[in-house]
Amino acid sequence: MSHTVSATAPIVLSYSHRGPGAPQEFREELRAAAERTAEVLREQGCSILIVDASAPGERPAALMVQAAGLVVLGGADIDPACYDQELAADNLYYVDPAADRFEIELVREAVTRRIPVFGICRGSQILNVALGGTLIQDLGTGLHNHEITGNPWTDHEVVIESRSELREILAADALTVRTGHHQAVDVLGAGLRAAAHATDGVIEAVEHTESWAIGVQWHPEEAHGDPIALRRLFTGFAQAVSAARPLTAER
């Protein structure tokens, strides 16, 4: 597919903070995460367009036709109907089906146009669902259950697959990460492979085998996360954007 992009085309940074019932504290945390992510990308020389998936104002195709890259951030749980399942858990939170559909279409547009995609937590799940994958609706008790302590964050190790793009970017076989999720990738979407696992076997990262698209289940942008890993991830993304940014390229 032919895709013409201006050298100053922006990275579309999508997040949703208006899900039904979402408290102000949650909304402010997501907004702060979006600003931190935008700041890191600007340091990489990227132009940023922050989009509220709950009220985007433009259709996904119109946004992506002149975009250089796409980042989908964390947030609320995804409507199970988006991956053809009935609700099977009683603890899904702040679900916003319209925002889900919008971000799923953003990802599909980006992958079709071979525009680099980076997903964080919910964004990683959106990437998987957009390509036909499914989610574990609730992981239950265990490594990822932060509800027991009331602390929204859990620090644990992930093992990164050898011969993966993620391994090349992070230059590490394993990493201690900050996570805050009770769902995870189940069946992988078309073209995706697992790039990292938690020690309990849960998929913690995915990547596309034919175009630059990576999703991590953890939060590298979280204020107490690993700053070195954060820089490496976004440097890798920015380099992919730069490599895909000629004025005209045959996709």
mmCIF file of C-alpha atoms in Angstrom:
data_model
loop_
_atom_site.group_PDB
_atom_site.id
_atom_site.type_symbol
_atom_site.label_atom_id
_atom_site.label_comp_id
_atom_site.label_asym_id
_atom_site.label_seq_id
_atom_site.Cartn_x
_atom_site.Cartn_y
_atom_site.Cartn_z
ATOM 1 C CA MET A 1 0.000 0.000 0.000
ATOM 2 C CA SER A 2 1.363 3.428 -0.951
ATOM 3 C CA HIS A 3 1.673 5.791 2.003
ATOM 4 C CA THR A 4 2.904 9.364 1.602
ATOM 5 C CA VAL A 5 4.040 11.033 4.822
ATOM 6 C CA SER A 6 5.385 14.506 5.507
ATOM 7 C CA ALA A 7 8.761 14.663 7.213
ATOM 8 C CA THR A 8 7.021 16.583 10.015
ATOM 9 C CA ALA A 9 4.113 14.139 10.355
ATOM 10 C CA PRO A 10 3.090 13.592 13.975
ATOM 11 C CA ILE A 11 3.016 10.561 16.177
ATOM 12 C CA VAL A 12 -0.634 9.984 17.088
ATOM 13 C CA LEU A 13 -0.750 9.309 20.830
ATOM 14 C CA SER A 14 -4.140 7.872 21.788
ATOM 15 C CA TYR A 15 -5.576 7.362 25.242
ATOM 16 C CA SER A 16 -9.002 7.280 26.834
ATOM 17 C CA HIS A 17 -9.737 8.795 30.248
ATOM 18 C CA ARG A 18 -13.494 9.271 30.187
ATOM 19 C CA GLY A 19 -14.773 5.734 30.660
ATOM 20 C CA PRO A 20 -18.094 5.425 32.538
ATOM 21 C CA GLY A 21 -17.532 5.678 36.270
ATOM 22 C CA ALA A 22 -13.851 6.577 36.014
ATOM 23 C CA PRO A 23 -12.890 8.668 39.071
ATOM 24 C CA GLN A 24 -11.041 11.943 38.716
ATOM 25 C CA GLU A 25 -7.852 10.468 40.193
ATOM 26 C CA PHE A 26 -7.788 7.767 37.505
ATOM 27 C CA ARG A 27 -8.358 10.318 34.756
ATOM 28 C CA GLU A 28 -5.591 12.558 36.041
ATOM 29 C CA GLU A 29 -3.179 9.619 36.255
ATOM 30 C CA LEU A 30 -3.853 8.693 32.619
ATOM 31 C CA ARG A 31 -3.470 12.288 31.518
ATOM 32 C CA ALA A 32 -0.137 12.516 33.341
ATOM 33 C CA ALA A 33 1.037 9.291 31.696
ATOM 34 C CA ALA A 34 0.129 10.706 28.291
ATOM 35 C CA GLU A 35 2.105 13.865 28.983
ATOM 36 C CA ARG A 36 5.140 11.899 30.224
ATOM 37 C CA THR A 37 5.053 9.739 27.106
ATOM 38 C CA ALA A 38 4.722 12.773 24.850
ATOM 39 C CA GLU A 39 7.676 14.434 26.589
ATOM 40 C CA VAL A 40 9.929 11.412 26.046
ATOM 41 C CA LEU A 41 8.943 11.223 22.371
ATOM 42 C CA ARG A 42 9.531 14.944 21.866
ATOM 43 C CA GLU A 43 13.025 14.425 23.256
ATOM 44 C CA GLN A 44 13.476 11.925 20.431
ATOM 45 C CA GLY A 45 12.589 14.678 17.949
ATOM 46 C CA CYS A 46 9.025 13.528 17.325
ATOM 47 C CA SER A 47 6.007 15.765 16.813
ATOM 48 C CA ILE A 48 3.046 14.605 18.910
ATOM 49 C CA LEU A 49 -0.716 14.711 18.400
ATOM 50 C CA ILE A 50 -2.529 13.616 21.570
ATOM 51 C CA VAL A 51 -5.967 12.172 20.828
ATOM 52 C CA ASP A 52 -8.738 11.422 23.316
ATOM 53 C CA ALA A 53 -10.202 8.113 22.118
ATOM 54 C CA SER A 54 -13.440 8.857 23.974
ATOM 55 C CA ALA A 55 -14.012 12.002 21.885
ATOM 56 C CA PRO A 56 -11.504 11.934 19.018
ATOM 57 C CA GLY A 57 -13.143 14.427 16.657
ATOM 58 C CA GLU A 58 -11.757 12.632 13.581
ATOM 59 C CA ARG A 59 -12.081 9.185 12.068
ATOM 60 C CA PRO A 60 -9.162 6.754 12.444
ATOM 61 C CA ALA A 61 -8.400 6.706 8.728
ATOM 62 C CA ALA A 62 -8.225 10.501 8.571
ATOM 63 C CA LEU A 63 -5.806 10.585 11.515
ATOM 64 C CA MET A 64 -3.530 7.841 10.273
ATOM 65 C CA VAL A 65 -3.296 8.832 6.611
ATOM 66 C CA GLN A 66 -0.688 11.504 7.449
ATOM 67 C CA ALA A 67 0.672 10.029 10.708
ATOM 68 C CA ALA A 68 4.258 8.879 11.154
ATOM 69 C CA GLY A 69 3.515 6.523 14.034
ATOM 70 C CA LEU A 70 0.924 5.426 16.576
ATOM 71 C CA VAL A 71 1.170 4.993 20.355
ATOM 72 C CA VAL A 72 -1.795 3.573 22.283
ATOM 73 C CA LEU A 73 -1.568 4.033 26.042
ATOM 74 C CA GLY A 74 -2.996 2.262 29.060
ATOM 75 C CA GLY A 75 -6.412 2.757 30.595
ATOM 76 C CA ALA A 76 -9.684 0.939 31.053
ATOM 77 C CA ASP A 77 -10.550 -2.665 30.254
ATOM 78 C CA ILE A 78 -11.666 -3.547 26.726
ATOM 79 C CA ASP A 79 -15.250 -4.539 25.983
ATOM 80 C CA PRO A 80 -15.228 -8.360 25.536
ATOM 81 C CA ALA A 81 -17.598 -7.935 22.585
ATOM 82 C CA CYS A 82 -14.616 -6.496 20.685
ATOM 83 C CA TYR A 83 -13.073 -9.975 20.681
ATOM 84 C CA ASP A 84 -16.379 -11.835 20.280
ATOM 85 C CA GLN A 85 -16.796 -12.929 23.883
ATOM 86 C CA GLU A 86 -19.497 -12.512 26.485
ATOM 87 C CA LEU A 87 -18.690 -10.818 29.767
ATOM 88 C CA ALA A 88 -17.103 -13.508 31.964
ATOM 89 C CA ALA A 89 -15.605 -11.458 34.819
ATOM 90 C CA ASP A 90 -17.265 -9.214 37.381
ATOM 91 C CA ASN A 91 -14.347 -6.816 37.859
ATOM 92 C CA LEU A 92 -13.969 -5.124 34.473
ATOM 93 C CA TYR A 93 -13.655 -1.379 34.954
ATOM 94 C CA TYR A 94 -14.555 1.851 33.133
ATOM 95 C CA VAL A 95 -15.307 0.046 29.858
ATOM 96 C CA ASP A 96 -15.882 2.475 26.972
ATOM 97 C CA PRO A 97 -16.892 0.501 23.843
ATOM 98 C CA ALA A 98 -16.703 3.549 21.560
ATOM 99 C CA ALA A 99 -13.111 4.273 22.628
ATOM 100 C CA ASP A 100 -12.281 0.584 22.156
ATOM 101 C CA ARG A 101 -13.608 0.553 18.598
ATOM 102 C CA PHE A 102 -11.802 3.791 17.759
ATOM 103 C CA GLU A 103 -8.406 2.541 18.948
ATOM 104 C CA ILE A 104 -8.885 -0.855 17.303
ATOM 105 C CA GLU A 105 -9.466 0.914 13.987
ATOM 106 C CA LEU A 106 -6.431 3.146 14.573
ATOM 107 C CA VAL A 107 -4.262 0.045 14.962
ATOM 108 C CA ARG A 108 -5.731 -1.650 11.916
ATOM 109 C CA GLU A 109 -5.136 1.447 9.813
ATOM 110 C CA ALA A 110 -1.568 1.733 11.067
ATOM 111 C CA VAL A 111 -0.680 -1.921 10.495
ATOM 112 C CA THR A 112 -2.241 -1.848 7.012
ATOM 113 C CA ARG A 113 -0.173 1.222 6.143
ATOM 114 C CA ARG A 114 2.960 -0.233 7.801
ATOM 115 C CA ILE A 115 3.087 2.676 10.232
ATOM 116 C CA PRO A 116 5.033 1.803 13.424
ATOM 117 C CA VAL A 117 2.811 1.022 16.416
ATOM 118 C CA PHE A 118 3.704 0.927 20.099
ATOM 119 C CA GLY A 119 1.167 -0.159 22.721
ATOM 120 C CA ILE A 120 1.377 0.112 26.497
ATOM 121 C CA CYS A 121 -0.752 -2.131 28.764
ATOM 122 C CA ARG A 122 -4.268 -1.585 27.364
ATOM 123 C CA GLY A 123 -2.519 -0.505 24.162
ATOM 124 C CA SER A 124 -0.832 -3.902 23.914
ATOM 125 C CA GLN A 125 -4.208 -5.574 24.382
ATOM 126 C CA ILE A 126 -5.776 -3.286 21.770
ATOM 127 C CA LEU A 127 -3.039 -4.308 19.317
ATOM 128 C CA ASN A 128 -3.817 -7.968 19.925
ATOM 129 C CA VAL A 129 -7.592 -7.567 19.684
ATOM 130 C CA ALA A 130 -7.332 -5.397 16.553
ATOM 131 C CA LEU A 131 -5.561 -8.265 14.809
ATOM 132 C CA GLY A 132 -8.125 -10.861 15.840
ATOM 133 C CA GLY A 133 -6.714 -12.014 19.170
ATOM 134 C CA THR A 134 -8.474 -12.490 22.494
ATOM 135 C CA LEU A 135 -7.851 -11.630 26.148
ATOM 136 C CA ILE A 136 -7.927 -13.406 29.475
ATOM 137 C CA GLN A 137 -10.682 -11.371 31.134
ATOM 138 C CA ASP A 138 -9.308 -11.830 34.664
ATOM 139 C CA LEU A 139 -6.043 -13.427 35.789
ATOM 140 C CA GLY A 140 -7.343 -14.098 39.286
ATOM 141 C CA THR A 141 -5.019 -14.473 42.256
ATOM 142 C CA GLY A 142 -1.280 -14.781 41.828
ATOM 143 C CA LEU A 143 1.627 -12.756 40.552
ATOM 144 C CA HIS A 144 -0.465 -10.062 38.888
ATOM 145 C CA ASN A 145 -3.102 -9.589 41.569
ATOM 146 C CA HIS A 146 -2.510 -6.145 43.039
ATOM 147 C CA GLU A 147 -6.053 -5.904 44.432
ATOM 148 C CA ILE A 148 -5.098 -7.881 47.542
ATOM 149 C CA THR A 149 -2.719 -5.182 48.813
ATOM 150 C CA GLY A 150 -4.614 -2.241 47.365
ATOM 151 C CA ASN A 151 -1.412 -1.075 45.675
ATOM 152 C CA PRO A 152 -2.156 -0.367 41.994
ATOM 153 C CA TRP A 153 1.368 -1.438 40.953
ATOM 154 C CA THR A 154 3.190 -4.747 41.023
ATOM 155 C CA ASP A 155 6.921 -5.084 40.313
ATOM 156 C CA HIS A 156 7.950 -8.407 38.802
ATOM 157 C CA GLU A 157 10.351 -9.918 36.313
ATOM 158 C CA VAL A 158 9.633 -10.582 32.655
ATOM 159 C CA VAL A 159 11.734 -12.869 30.482
ATOM 160 C CA ILE A 160 12.314 -11.535 26.970
ATOM 161 C CA GLU A 161 12.341 -13.936 24.057
ATOM 162 C CA SER A 162 15.634 -14.399 22.249
ATOM 163 C CA ARG A 163 15.671 -13.396 18.568
ATOM 164 C CA SER A 164 12.870 -10.915 19.218
ATOM 165 C CA GLU A 165 12.823 -7.259 18.177
ATOM 166 C CA LEU A 166 12.119 -6.405 21.808
ATOM 167 C CA ARG A 167 15.287 -8.231 22.865
ATOM 168 C CA GLU A 168 17.316 -6.160 20.407
ATOM 169 C CA ILE A 169 15.773 -2.910 21.640
ATOM 170 C CA LEU A 170 16.185 -3.561 25.364
ATOM 171 C CA ALA A 171 19.521 -5.379 25.112
ATOM 172 C CA ALA A 172 18.431 -7.613 27.981
ATOM 173 C CA ASP A 173 17.227 -11.175 28.541
ATOM 174 C CA ALA A 174 15.066 -10.176 31.503
ATOM 175 C CA LEU A 175 13.703 -7.034 33.083
ATOM 176 C CA THR A 176 11.944 -5.983 36.276
ATOM 177 C CA VAL A 177 8.820 -4.073 35.254
ATOM 178 C CA ARG A 178 5.965 -2.070 36.776
ATOM 179 C CA THR A 179 2.590 -3.590 35.975
ATOM 180 C CA GLY A 180 -0.979 -2.832 36.956
ATOM 181 C CA HIS A 181 -3.251 -5.211 35.047
ATOM 182 C CA HIS A 182 -5.676 -8.030 35.773
ATOM 183 C CA GLN A 183 -6.118 -9.030 32.112
ATOM 184 C CA ALA A 184 -3.650 -10.302 29.523
ATOM 185 C CA VAL A 185 -3.274 -11.554 25.974
ATOM 186 C CA ASP A 186 -4.745 -15.014 25.462
ATOM 187 C CA VAL A 187 -4.980 -16.119 21.808
ATOM 188 C CA LEU A 188 -2.504 -14.115 19.721
ATOM 189 C CA GLY A 189 -3.756 -11.950 16.877
ATOM 190 C CA ALA A 190 -2.778 -12.566 13.266
ATOM 191 C CA GLY A 191 0.892 -11.839 12.614
ATOM 192 C CA LEU A 192 1.761 -11.468 16.299
ATOM 193 C CA ARG A 193 4.136 -13.498 18.434
ATOM 194 C CA ALA A 194 4.887 -13.402 22.145
ATOM 195 C CA ALA A 195 8.011 -11.344 22.856
ATOM 196 C CA ALA A 196 8.119 -11.610 26.661
ATOM 197 C CA HIS A 197 6.512 -13.628 29.447
ATOM 198 C CA ALA A 198 6.118 -13.205 33.181
ATOM 199 C CA THR A 199 7.476 -16.003 35.348
ATOM 200 C CA ASP A 200 3.951 -17.430 35.651
ATOM 201 C CA GLY A 201 3.702 -17.773 31.865
ATOM 202 C CA VAL A 202 1.484 -14.754 31.217
ATOM 203 C CA ILE A 203 2.334 -13.001 27.940
ATOM 204 C CA GLU A 204 3.869 -9.634 28.822
ATOM 205 C CA ALA A 205 4.778 -8.371 25.338
ATOM 206 C CA VAL A 206 3.816 -9.009 21.730
ATOM 207 C CA GLU A 207 5.350 -7.997 18.423
ATOM 208 C CA HIS A 208 4.376 -8.230 14.769
ATOM 209 C CA THR A 209 6.389 -10.524 12.546
ATOM 210 C CA GLU A 210 6.048 -8.459 9.354
ATOM 211 C CA SER A 211 5.812 -4.804 10.381
ATOM 212 C CA TRP A 212 7.050 -2.710 13.322
ATOM 213 C CA ALA A 213 4.356 -3.139 15.969
ATOM 214 C CA ILE A 214 5.185 -3.883 19.603
ATOM 215 C CA GLY A 215 3.010 -3.987 22.686
ATOM 216 C CA VAL A 216 4.202 -4.263 26.282
ATOM 217 C CA GLN A 217 1.844 -5.186 29.097
ATOM 218 C CA TRP A 218 3.841 -3.207 31.631
ATOM 219 C CA HIS A 219 4.110 0.578 32.145
ATOM 220 C CA PRO A 220 7.567 1.865 31.143
ATOM 221 C CA GLU A 221 6.270 5.436 31.411
ATOM 222 C CA GLU A 222 5.192 5.069 35.058
ATOM 223 C CA ALA A 223 6.965 7.575 37.283
ATOM 224 C CA HIS A 224 8.836 4.874 39.244
ATOM 225 C CA GLY A 225 9.634 2.676 36.254
ATOM 226 C CA ASP A 226 13.066 1.879 34.836
ATOM 227 C CA PRO A 227 14.252 5.048 33.025
ATOM 228 C CA ILE A 228 16.847 3.156 30.972
ATOM 229 C CA ALA A 229 14.273 0.697 29.632
ATOM 230 C CA LEU A 230 11.902 3.590 28.936
ATOM 231 C CA ARG A 231 14.507 5.401 26.819
ATOM 232 C CA ARG A 232 15.462 2.271 24.945
ATOM 233 C CA LEU A 233 11.870 1.435 24.095
ATOM 234 C CA PHE A 234 11.043 4.883 22.782
ATOM 235 C CA THR A 235 14.375 5.235 21.022
ATOM 236 C CA GLY A 236 13.574 1.980 19.221
ATOM 237 C CA PHE A 237 10.124 3.263 18.313
ATOM 238 C CA ALA A 238 11.462 6.643 17.152
ATOM 239 C CA GLN A 239 14.066 4.924 14.997
ATOM 240 C CA ALA A 240 11.363 2.779 13.409
ATOM 241 C CA VAL A 241 9.318 5.903 12.715
ATOM 242 C CA SER A 242 12.328 7.630 11.180
ATOM 243 C CA ALA A 243 13.093 4.624 8.972
ATOM 244 C CA ALA A 244 9.493 4.546 7.757
ATOM 245 C CA ARG A 245 9.278 8.289 7.131
ATOM 246 C CA PRO A 246 10.514 8.938 3.545
ATOM 247 C CA LEU A 247 8.289 11.350 1.606
ATOM 248 C CA THR A 248 7.099 8.521 -0.596
ATOM 249 C CA ALA A 249 7.469 4.849 0.100
ATOM 250 C CA GLU A 250 5.901 1.792 -1.468
ATOM 251 C CA ARG A 251 4.333 -0.270 1.287
#
